[in-house]
Coordinates of C-alpha atoms in Angstrom, one line a residue:
Chain A
X1 CA -12.2 32.4 44.0
X2 CA -10.0 35.4 43.8
X3 CA -11.4 38.9 43.3
X4 CA -9.8 39.5 39.9
X5 CA -11.4 36.4 38.4
X6 CA -13.7 38.5 36.3
X7 CA -14.2 42.3 36.5
X8 CA -17.2 43.4 34.5
X9 CA -17.0 47.0 35.8
X10 CA -13.9 47.8 33.6
X11 CA -15.8 46.9 30.4
X12 CA -17.3 50.4 29.8
X13 CA -13.8 52.0 30.0
X14 CA -12.5 49.4 27.6
X15 CA -15.4 50.0 25.2
X16 CA -14.5 53.7 25.1
X17 CA -10.8 52.9 24.4
X18 CA -11.5 50.4 21.7
X19 CA -14.1 52.6 19.9
X20 CA -11.3 55.2 19.2
X21 CA -10.2 52.8 16.4
X22 CA -13.7 52.8 14.8
X23 CA -12.8 55.3 12.0
X24 CA -10.4 52.8 10.4
X25 CA -12.9 50.0 10.5
X26 CA -15.5 52.3 8.9
X27 CA -13.0 53.4 6.2
X28 CA -12.1 49.8 5.4
X29 CA -15.7 48.8 5.2
X30 CA -16.9 51.8 3.0
X31 CA -13.9 51.6 0.6
X32 CA -14.1 47.9 0.1
X33 CA -17.9 48.2 -0.3
X34 CA -17.4 50.6 -3.1
X35 CA -14.6 48.8 -4.8
X36 CA -16.3 45.4 -4.3
X37 CA -19.5 46.7 -5.9
X38 CA -17.5 47.9 -8.9
X39 CA -15.7 44.5 -9.3
X40 CA -19.1 42.7 -8.8
X41 CA -20.7 44.9 -11.4
X42 CA -18.1 43.8 -13.9
X43 CA -18.5 40.2 -13.0
X44 CA -22.3 40.4 -13.1
X45 CA -22.2 42.0 -16.6
X46 CA -19.8 39.2 -17.7
X47 CA -22.1 36.6 -16.2
X48 CA -25.2 38.0 -18.0
X49 CA -23.5 38.2 -21.4
X50 CA -24.5 35.5 -23.8
X51 CA -21.1 34.0 -24.9
X52 CA -20.5 30.9 -22.8
X53 CA -16.9 31.8 -22.3
X54 CA -17.6 35.0 -20.3
X55 CA -20.3 33.3 -18.3
X56 CA -17.9 30.4 -17.5
X57 CA -15.2 32.9 -16.5
X58 CA -17.6 34.8 -14.2
X59 CA -18.8 31.5 -12.6
X60 CA -15.3 30.3 -12.2
X61 CA -14.3 33.5 -10.4
X62 CA -17.4 33.4 -8.1
X63 CA -16.7 29.7 -7.2
X64 CA -13.0 30.4 -6.6
X65 CA -13.6 33.4 -4.3
X66 CA -16.4 31.5 -2.4
X67 CA -14.1 28.5 -1.9
X68 CA -11.2 30.3 -0.2
X69 CA -11.3 31.5 3.4
X70 CA -10.8 35.2 3.7
X71 CA -8.0 34.6 6.1
X72 CA -6.1 32.7 3.5
X73 CA -6.9 35.3 0.9
X74 CA -5.4 38.0 3.1
X75 CA -2.2 36.0 3.6
X76 CA -2.1 35.0 -0.1
X77 CA -2.4 38.6 -1.4
X78 CA -0.6 40.5 1.4
X79 CA 2.4 38.1 1.8
X80 CA 2.3 36.0 -1.3
X81 CA 1.6 38.6 -4.0
X82 CA 4.5 40.9 -3.2
X83 CA 6.8 37.9 -3.4
X84 CA 5.4 37.0 -6.8
X85 CA 5.8 40.6 -8.0
X86 CA 9.4 40.7 -6.6
X87 CA 10.1 37.7 -8.8
X88 CA 8.9 39.7 -11.7
X89 CA 11.1 42.6 -10.6
X90 CA 8.4 44.9 -9.2
X91 CA 8.8 46.2 -5.7
X92 CA 5.5 46.3 -3.8
X93 CA 6.8 47.3 -0.4
X94 CA 5.7 50.9 -0.8
X95 CA 2.0 50.0 -0.9
X96 CA 0.0 50.7 2.3
X97 CA -1.4 47.8 4.3
X98 CA -4.8 49.4 4.2
X99 CA -4.8 49.4 0.5
X100 CA -4.1 45.7 0.4
X101 CA -6.9 45.1 2.9
X102 CA -9.4 47.2 0.9
X103 CA -8.6 45.2 -2.2
X104 CA -8.7 41.9 -0.4
X105 CA -12.1 42.6 1.3
X106 CA -13.5 43.9 -1.9
X107 CA -12.5 40.7 -3.7
X108 CA -13.9 38.6 -0.9
X109 CA -17.3 40.1 -1.1
X110 CA -17.4 40.7 -4.9
X111 CA -18.5 37.1 -5.5
X112 CA -21.6 37.4 -3.3
X113 CA -22.3 40.8 -4.7
X114 CA -22.0 39.7 -8.3
X115 CA -24.3 36.7 -7.7
X116 CA -26.8 39.0 -6.0
X117 CA -26.7 41.6 -8.8
X118 CA -27.3 38.9 -11.4
X119 CA -30.2 37.2 -9.6
X120 CA -31.9 40.5 -8.8
X121 CA -31.5 41.7 -12.4
X122 CA -33.0 38.5 -13.6
X123 CA -35.9 38.6 -11.1
X124 CA -37.3 41.7 -12.8
X125 CA -39.7 40.6 -15.5
X126 CA -38.4 41.1 -19.0
X127 CA -41.7 42.7 -19.9
X128 CA -40.8 45.7 -17.7
X129 CA -37.8 46.7 -19.8
X130 CA -39.7 46.0 -23.0
X131 CA -42.6 48.1 -21.9
X132 CA -40.2 50.9 -21.2
X133 CA -38.8 50.6 -24.7
X134 CA -42.3 50.5 -26.2
X135 CA -43.3 53.8 -24.7
X136 CA -40.3 55.4 -26.2
X137 CA -37.7 55.4 -23.4
X138 CA -34.1 54.7 -24.5
X139 CA -32.5 51.5 -23.2
X140 CA -30.6 53.5 -20.7
X141 CA -33.6 55.4 -19.4
X142 CA -35.6 52.1 -19.2
X143 CA -32.8 50.5 -17.1
X144 CA -32.4 53.5 -14.8
X145 CA -36.0 54.3 -14.2
X146 CA -37.8 51.0 -14.5
X147 CA -35.5 48.0 -14.1
X148 CA -32.9 49.2 -11.6
X149 CA -35.4 50.4 -8.9
X150 CA -37.2 47.1 -9.0
X151 CA -34.0 45.1 -8.9
X152 CA -32.7 47.2 -6.0
X153 CA -35.9 46.4 -4.0
X154 CA -35.3 42.7 -4.6
X155 CA -31.6 42.9 -3.7
X156 CA -31.8 45.1 -0.6
X157 CA -32.5 42.6 2.2
X158 CA -29.5 40.4 1.1
X159 CA -27.4 43.4 0.3
X160 CA -27.9 44.6 3.9
X161 CA -26.8 41.2 5.2
X162 CA -23.7 41.2 3.0
X163 CA -22.7 44.7 4.2
X164 CA -23.0 43.5 7.8
X165 CA -20.9 40.5 6.7
X166 CA -18.3 42.7 5.2
X167 CA -18.3 44.9 8.3
X168 CA -17.6 41.8 10.5
X169 CA -15.0 40.6 7.9
X170 CA -12.8 43.7 8.5
X171 CA -12.0 42.3 11.9
X172 CA -9.6 40.0 10.2
X173 CA -7.5 43.0 9.1
X174 CA -5.5 42.8 12.3
X175 CA -3.5 39.9 11.0
X176 CA -1.5 42.3 8.9
X177 CA -1.1 44.7 11.8
X178 CA -3.6 47.6 11.2
X179 CA -5.2 49.2 14.2
X180 CA -8.9 48.7 13.6
X181 CA -11.3 47.7 16.3
X182 CA -9.7 44.2 16.5
X183 CA -6.2 45.6 16.3
X184 CA -6.8 48.1 19.1
X185 CA -8.2 45.3 21.2
X186 CA -5.1 43.3 20.7
X187 CA -2.9 46.3 21.6
X188 CA -4.9 46.9 24.8
X189 CA -4.4 43.2 25.8
X190 CA -0.7 43.4 25.1
X191 CA -0.4 46.5 27.3
X192 CA -1.9 44.7 30.2
X193 CA 0.1 41.6 29.6
X194 CA -3.0 39.6 28.8
X195 CA -4.5 39.9 32.3
X196 CA -7.8 41.3 31.2
X197 CA -8.3 39.3 28.0
X198 CA -11.9 38.2 28.5
X199 CA -13.1 41.6 29.5
X200 CA -11.4 43.3 26.5
X201 CA -12.8 40.8 24.0
X202 CA -16.3 41.1 25.6
X203 CA -16.0 44.9 25.2
X204 CA -15.2 44.4 21.5
X205 CA -18.1 42.0 21.1
X206 CA -20.4 44.6 22.6
X207 CA -19.2 47.2 20.2
X208 CA -19.7 44.9 17.1
X209 CA -23.1 43.9 18.5
X210 CA -24.2 47.5 18.9
X211 CA -22.9 48.7 15.5
X212 CA -24.5 45.7 13.7
X213 CA -27.8 46.6 15.4
X214 CA -27.5 50.1 14.0
X215 CA -26.7 48.7 10.5
X216 CA -29.7 46.4 10.6
X217 CA -32.0 49.3 11.5
X218 CA -30.7 51.3 8.6
X219 CA -31.2 48.4 6.3
X220 CA -34.8 48.0 7.5
X221 CA -35.4 51.7 6.8
X222 CA -34.0 51.4 3.3
X223 CA -36.1 48.3 2.6
X224 CA -39.3 50.2 3.6
X225 CA -38.2 53.1 1.4
X226 CA -37.4 51.1 -1.7
X227 CA -40.3 48.6 -1.6
X228 CA -42.8 51.5 -1.3
X229 CA -43.7 51.2 -5.0
X230 CA -44.5 47.6 -4.6
X231 CA -46.5 48.1 -1.5
X232 CA -48.5 51.0 -3.0
X233 CA -49.3 48.8 -6.0
X234 CA -50.5 46.0 -3.7
X235 CA -52.6 48.4 -1.6
X236 CA -54.1 49.8 -4.8
X237 CA -55.0 46.4 -5.9
X238 CA -56.6 45.6 -2.6
X239 CA -58.6 48.9 -2.7
X240 CA -59.8 48.2 -6.3
X241 CA -61.2 44.8 -5.1
Chain B
X1 CA 10.1 34.0 -10.6
X2 CA 11.4 32.5 -7.4
X3 CA 9.0 29.7 -6.9
X4 CA 10.5 27.2 -4.4
X5 CA 9.5 23.8 -5.7
X6 CA 11.7 22.0 -3.2
X7 CA 9.8 23.7 -0.4
X8 CA 6.4 22.8 -1.9
X9 CA 7.4 19.1 -2.1
X10 CA 8.4 19.2 1.6
X11 CA 5.6 21.4 2.9
X12 CA 2.6 19.9 1.0
X13 CA 2.5 16.5 2.8
X14 CA 3.2 18.2 6.1
X15 CA 0.2 20.6 5.7
X16 CA -1.9 17.9 4.2
X17 CA -1.3 15.6 7.2
X18 CA -3.3 18.1 9.3
X19 CA -6.3 18.0 7.0
X20 CA -8.0 15.4 9.2
X21 CA -7.9 17.9 12.1
X22 CA -9.6 20.6 10.0
X23 CA -12.2 18.0 8.8
X24 CA -12.7 16.8 12.4
X25 CA -13.4 20.3 13.6
X26 CA -15.8 20.8 10.6
X27 CA -17.7 17.6 11.1
X28 CA -18.0 17.7 14.9
X29 CA -19.1 21.4 14.7
X30 CA -21.6 20.5 12.0
X31 CA -23.1 17.7 14.1
X32 CA -23.3 19.9 17.1
X33 CA -24.8 22.6 14.9
X34 CA -27.5 20.3 13.5
X35 CA -28.4 19.0 17.0
X36 CA -28.5 22.4 18.6
X37 CA -30.2 23.9 15.6
X38 CA -33.0 21.3 15.8
X39 CA -33.3 21.9 19.6
X40 CA -33.4 25.7 19.2
X41 CA -36.0 25.4 16.4
X42 CA -38.2 23.2 18.5
X43 CA -37.9 25.4 21.6
X44 CA -38.8 28.4 19.4
X45 CA -42.0 26.8 18.4
X46 CA -43.0 26.2 22.0
X47 CA -42.9 30.0 22.7
X48 CA -41.8 29.7 26.3
X49 CA -41.6 33.2 27.7
X50 CA -38.0 33.5 29.1
X51 CA -36.4 30.9 26.9
X52 CA -37.7 32.8 23.9
X53 CA -35.9 35.9 24.8
X54 CA -32.7 34.1 25.6
X55 CA -32.8 32.4 22.2
X56 CA -33.4 35.8 20.5
X57 CA -30.4 37.4 22.3
X58 CA -28.2 34.4 21.4
X59 CA -29.3 34.6 17.7
X60 CA -28.6 38.3 17.6
X61 CA -25.1 37.7 19.2
X62 CA -24.3 35.0 16.6
X63 CA -25.4 37.3 13.8
X64 CA -23.8 40.5 14.9
X65 CA -20.4 39.6 16.4
X66 CA -17.6 38.4 14.0
X67 CA -16.9 34.7 14.4
X68 CA -13.3 35.5 15.3
X69 CA -14.4 37.6 18.2
X70 CA -16.8 34.9 19.3
X71 CA -13.9 32.5 19.2
X72 CA -11.8 34.7 21.3
X73 CA -14.6 35.4 23.8
X74 CA -15.3 31.6 24.1
X75 CA -11.7 30.6 24.5
X76 CA -11.2 32.9 27.5
X77 CA -14.8 32.6 28.9
X78 CA -15.3 28.8 28.8
X79 CA -12.3 27.8 30.9
X80 CA -13.5 30.3 33.6
X81 CA -17.0 28.8 33.5
X82 CA -15.6 25.2 33.7
X83 CA -13.3 26.2 36.5
X84 CA -16.2 27.8 38.3
X85 CA -18.2 24.6 38.1
X86 CA -15.2 22.2 38.7
X87 CA -12.5 24.2 40.5
X88 CA -9.9 21.4 40.9
X89 CA -6.6 22.2 39.2
X90 CA -8.1 24.9 37.0
X91 CA -9.7 22.1 35.1
X92 CA -11.0 24.5 32.5
X93 CA -7.6 25.5 31.3
X94 CA -6.6 21.9 30.8
X95 CA -9.2 21.3 28.1
X96 CA -7.6 21.9 24.7
X97 CA -8.7 24.9 22.7
X98 CA -10.0 22.8 19.8
X99 CA -12.9 21.7 22.0
X100 CA -13.9 25.3 22.7
X101 CA -13.5 26.1 19.0
X102 CA -15.8 23.3 18.0
X103 CA -18.4 24.3 20.6
X104 CA -18.3 28.0 19.5
X105 CA -18.5 27.2 15.8
X106 CA -21.2 24.6 16.4
X107 CA -23.4 26.8 18.5
X108 CA -22.9 29.7 16.1
X109 CA -24.0 27.6 13.2
X110 CA -26.7 26.0 15.3
X111 CA -28.3 29.4 15.6
X112 CA -28.4 29.9 11.9
X113 CA -29.6 26.3 11.3
X114 CA -32.5 26.7 13.7
X115 CA -33.7 29.5 11.4
X116 CA -33.3 27.4 8.3
X117 CA -35.2 24.5 10.0
X118 CA -38.0 26.9 11.2
X119 CA -38.4 28.4 7.7
X120 CA -38.4 24.9 6.1
X121 CA -41.1 23.6 8.4
X122 CA -43.2 26.8 7.9
X123 CA -43.0 26.3 4.1
X124 CA -44.9 23.0 4.3
X125 CA -48.6 23.6 3.9
X126 CA -50.7 22.7 6.9
X127 CA -53.0 20.7 4.6
X128 CA -50.2 18.1 4.2
X129 CA -50.2 17.3 7.9
X130 CA -54.0 17.3 8.0
X131 CA -54.2 15.1 5.0
X132 CA -51.8 12.6 6.6
X133 CA -53.8 12.6 9.8
X134 CA -57.0 12.1 7.9
X135 CA -55.7 8.9 6.3
X136 CA -54.9 7.6 9.7
X137 CA -51.1 8.3 10.1
X138 CA -49.8 8.8 13.6
X139 CA -48.0 12.0 14.5
X140 CA -44.6 10.4 14.1
X141 CA -45.5 8.8 10.8
X142 CA -46.7 12.1 9.5
X143 CA -43.4 13.8 10.5
X144 CA -41.3 11.0 9.0
X145 CA -43.2 10.3 5.7
X146 CA -44.8 13.6 4.9
X147 CA -43.3 16.7 6.6
X148 CA -39.6 15.8 6.8
X149 CA -39.0 14.8 3.2
X150 CA -40.6 18.0 2.0
X151 CA -38.9 20.2 4.5
X152 CA -35.5 18.6 3.7
X153 CA -35.8 19.7 0.1
X154 CA -36.4 23.3 1.2
X155 CA -33.7 23.3 3.8
X156 CA -30.8 21.5 2.0
X157 CA -29.6 24.2 -0.3
X158 CA -29.2 26.6 2.6
X159 CA -27.6 24.0 4.8
X160 CA -25.1 23.4 2.0
X161 CA -23.9 27.0 1.8
X162 CA -23.8 27.2 5.6
X163 CA -21.7 24.0 5.7
X164 CA -19.3 25.3 3.0
X165 CA -18.8 28.5 5.0
X166 CA -18.1 26.4 8.1
X167 CA -15.3 24.6 6.3
X168 CA -13.7 28.0 5.8
X169 CA -14.4 29.3 9.2
X170 CA -12.3 26.5 10.7
X171 CA -9.3 28.5 9.4
X172 CA -10.1 31.1 12.1
X173 CA -9.3 28.5 14.8
X174 CA -5.7 28.9 13.7
X175 CA -5.7 32.4 15.2
X176 CA -6.9 31.2 18.6
X177 CA -4.1 28.6 18.7
X178 CA -5.6 25.4 17.2
X179 CA -3.2 23.4 15.1
X180 CA -4.9 22.7 11.8
X181 CA -3.8 23.2 8.2
X182 CA -3.9 27.0 8.3
X183 CA -1.8 27.4 11.5
X184 CA 0.7 24.7 10.3
X185 CA 1.0 26.5 7.0
X186 CA 1.5 29.9 8.7
X187 CA 4.3 28.4 10.8
X188 CA 6.0 26.8 7.8
X189 CA 5.8 30.0 5.8
X190 CA 7.3 32.1 8.5
X191 CA 10.3 29.8 8.9
X192 CA 11.6 30.4 5.4
X193 CA 9.6 33.3 4.1
X194 CA 7.9 31.0 1.5
X195 CA 4.6 32.8 1.7
X196 CA 3.5 32.5 -1.9
X197 CA 4.1 28.7 -2.0
X198 CA 2.5 28.0 1.3
X199 CA -0.7 30.1 0.7
X200 CA -1.1 28.6 -2.8
X201 CA -1.0 25.2 -1.2
X202 CA -3.6 26.2 1.4
X203 CA -5.8 27.8 -1.2
X204 CA -5.7 24.6 -3.2
X205 CA -6.6 22.5 -0.3
X206 CA -9.5 24.7 0.7
X207 CA -10.7 25.0 -2.9
X208 CA -10.7 21.2 -3.4
X209 CA -12.5 20.8 -0.1
X210 CA -15.2 23.3 -1.1
X211 CA -15.5 21.7 -4.5
X212 CA -15.8 18.1 -3.2
X213 CA -18.3 19.0 -0.5
X214 CA -20.3 21.1 -2.9
X215 CA -20.5 18.1 -5.3
X216 CA -21.5 15.7 -2.5
X217 CA -24.2 18.1 -1.3
X218 CA -25.6 18.7 -4.7
X219 CA -25.9 14.9 -5.2
X220 CA -27.6 14.7 -1.9
X221 CA -30.0 17.5 -2.8
X222 CA -30.9 15.6 -6.0
X223 CA -31.4 12.4 -4.1
X224 CA -33.6 14.0 -1.4
X225 CA -35.6 15.9 -4.0
X226 CA -35.9 12.7 -6.2
X227 CA -39.5 12.0 -5.1
X228 CA -40.6 15.1 -7.0
X229 CA -39.1 13.8 -10.2
X230 CA -40.4 10.3 -9.5
X231 CA -43.9 11.6 -8.9
X232 CA -43.7 13.6 -12.1
X233 CA -42.5 10.6 -14.1
X234 CA -44.9 8.0 -12.7
X235 CA -48.0 10.1 -12.4
X236 CA -50.5 10.7 -15.1
X237 CA -48.9 14.0 -16.0
X238 CA -52.0 15.9 -15.3
X239 CA -49.8 18.9 -14.4
X240 CA -46.1 19.7 -14.8
X241 CA -44.3 19.7 -11.5
X242 CA -42.0 22.7 -11.3
X243 CA -38.3 21.6 -11.4
X244 CA -35.7 24.0 -10.1
X245 CA -34.1 25.7 -13.1
X246 CA -30.7 27.0 -12.8
X247 CA -29.9 30.5 -14.2
X248 CA -33.3 30.7 -15.9
X249 CA -32.9 33.4 -18.4

């Protein structure tokens, strides 16, 4: 076996080079997280409204987004949509790639987010909101102080998983040519004419692994923070017994 | 609107002819995932010291690293391992990429499936097993008649959503060079810049796949969970058996 079969000693250096591209991955993740939440909020509100038409529309949207691979969604919107707009006489060539990606990733996660928002809102007992109204809170106060914190506690574990999912999803952005973690990796491989492919991808895997570990930790901290109310209640009950 | 219908008529059958490849990847990966998932779930219950840690690291890798990166790592790592074991003619590089893609997707999903299986078995009350033993069933009978039917009801909805995501993840194999519907579509689109048409075709194919598989699995779920309804209908109705309600509002 020749000596350059596998060189693990160059991985730390590669990790350092690839991590330079982290800011873009972070920006993509955060921006699409915000935009995706807003879209999801709209969908969830539609899904919770009583007329069957809006509920059907929301469900249709959720099923559609869940049925399409994100890779195809990227190609459809990044390459197909401008062609469509060109047919209508609108030039889309001035729009930044990253804007496309943010919108695409936001759409991709909005279905899961909407479903999560709906189910966690419904998981809070109706009596909670009614009790808030009964003691004289306005509907808005009741939602903000009573329903939302409880719904958030229910949603957090899945929310954390979806954020990690979104973070990993941004690795697909390289297909349109942005230099995020994945794009940087591809550049490094092209520079070395593909001679150190395995090591470079391993370095990338290590980076994602470490970053996801951090995200999971943050999620756990948040869960402890937001379920405090429930736990105190449970402890109180145990003490009363 | 410049929608090239001529092209659609030409490209659609061409792309569709590769659908069997996509389905083959999906099904072989799913079979591998179910087998490895069952294996990992059983190993996990044994709590063997070193094996346990290896499984934990593997599960963490599957969860934390994007599937695409896993595919890239596998496609460059596996040939080296194979060549190391069987050096003749760089044997590892002769194996087509689709095999490595199937192994990667299968093992990745196997890790998730093992968790679903574990949770499903945990959800069955110990009293069920004990009751089966007390009426004289053997271990195998207990598993087959009492535990598995109940565990399947718990596991199936999760398996469904995992399977549907597997169908979509096969599109990533296109990036690592497997010729299936996505990569054929990309090639066709690049030839004549017919992006909109191609990706609408691909969207349609994937949507139809998801819809059909979703329907099949929902029927399966109902079939597997049927004993609950049967018990409820034939029993003396002493109590109401909770039936899963969708969108309870």
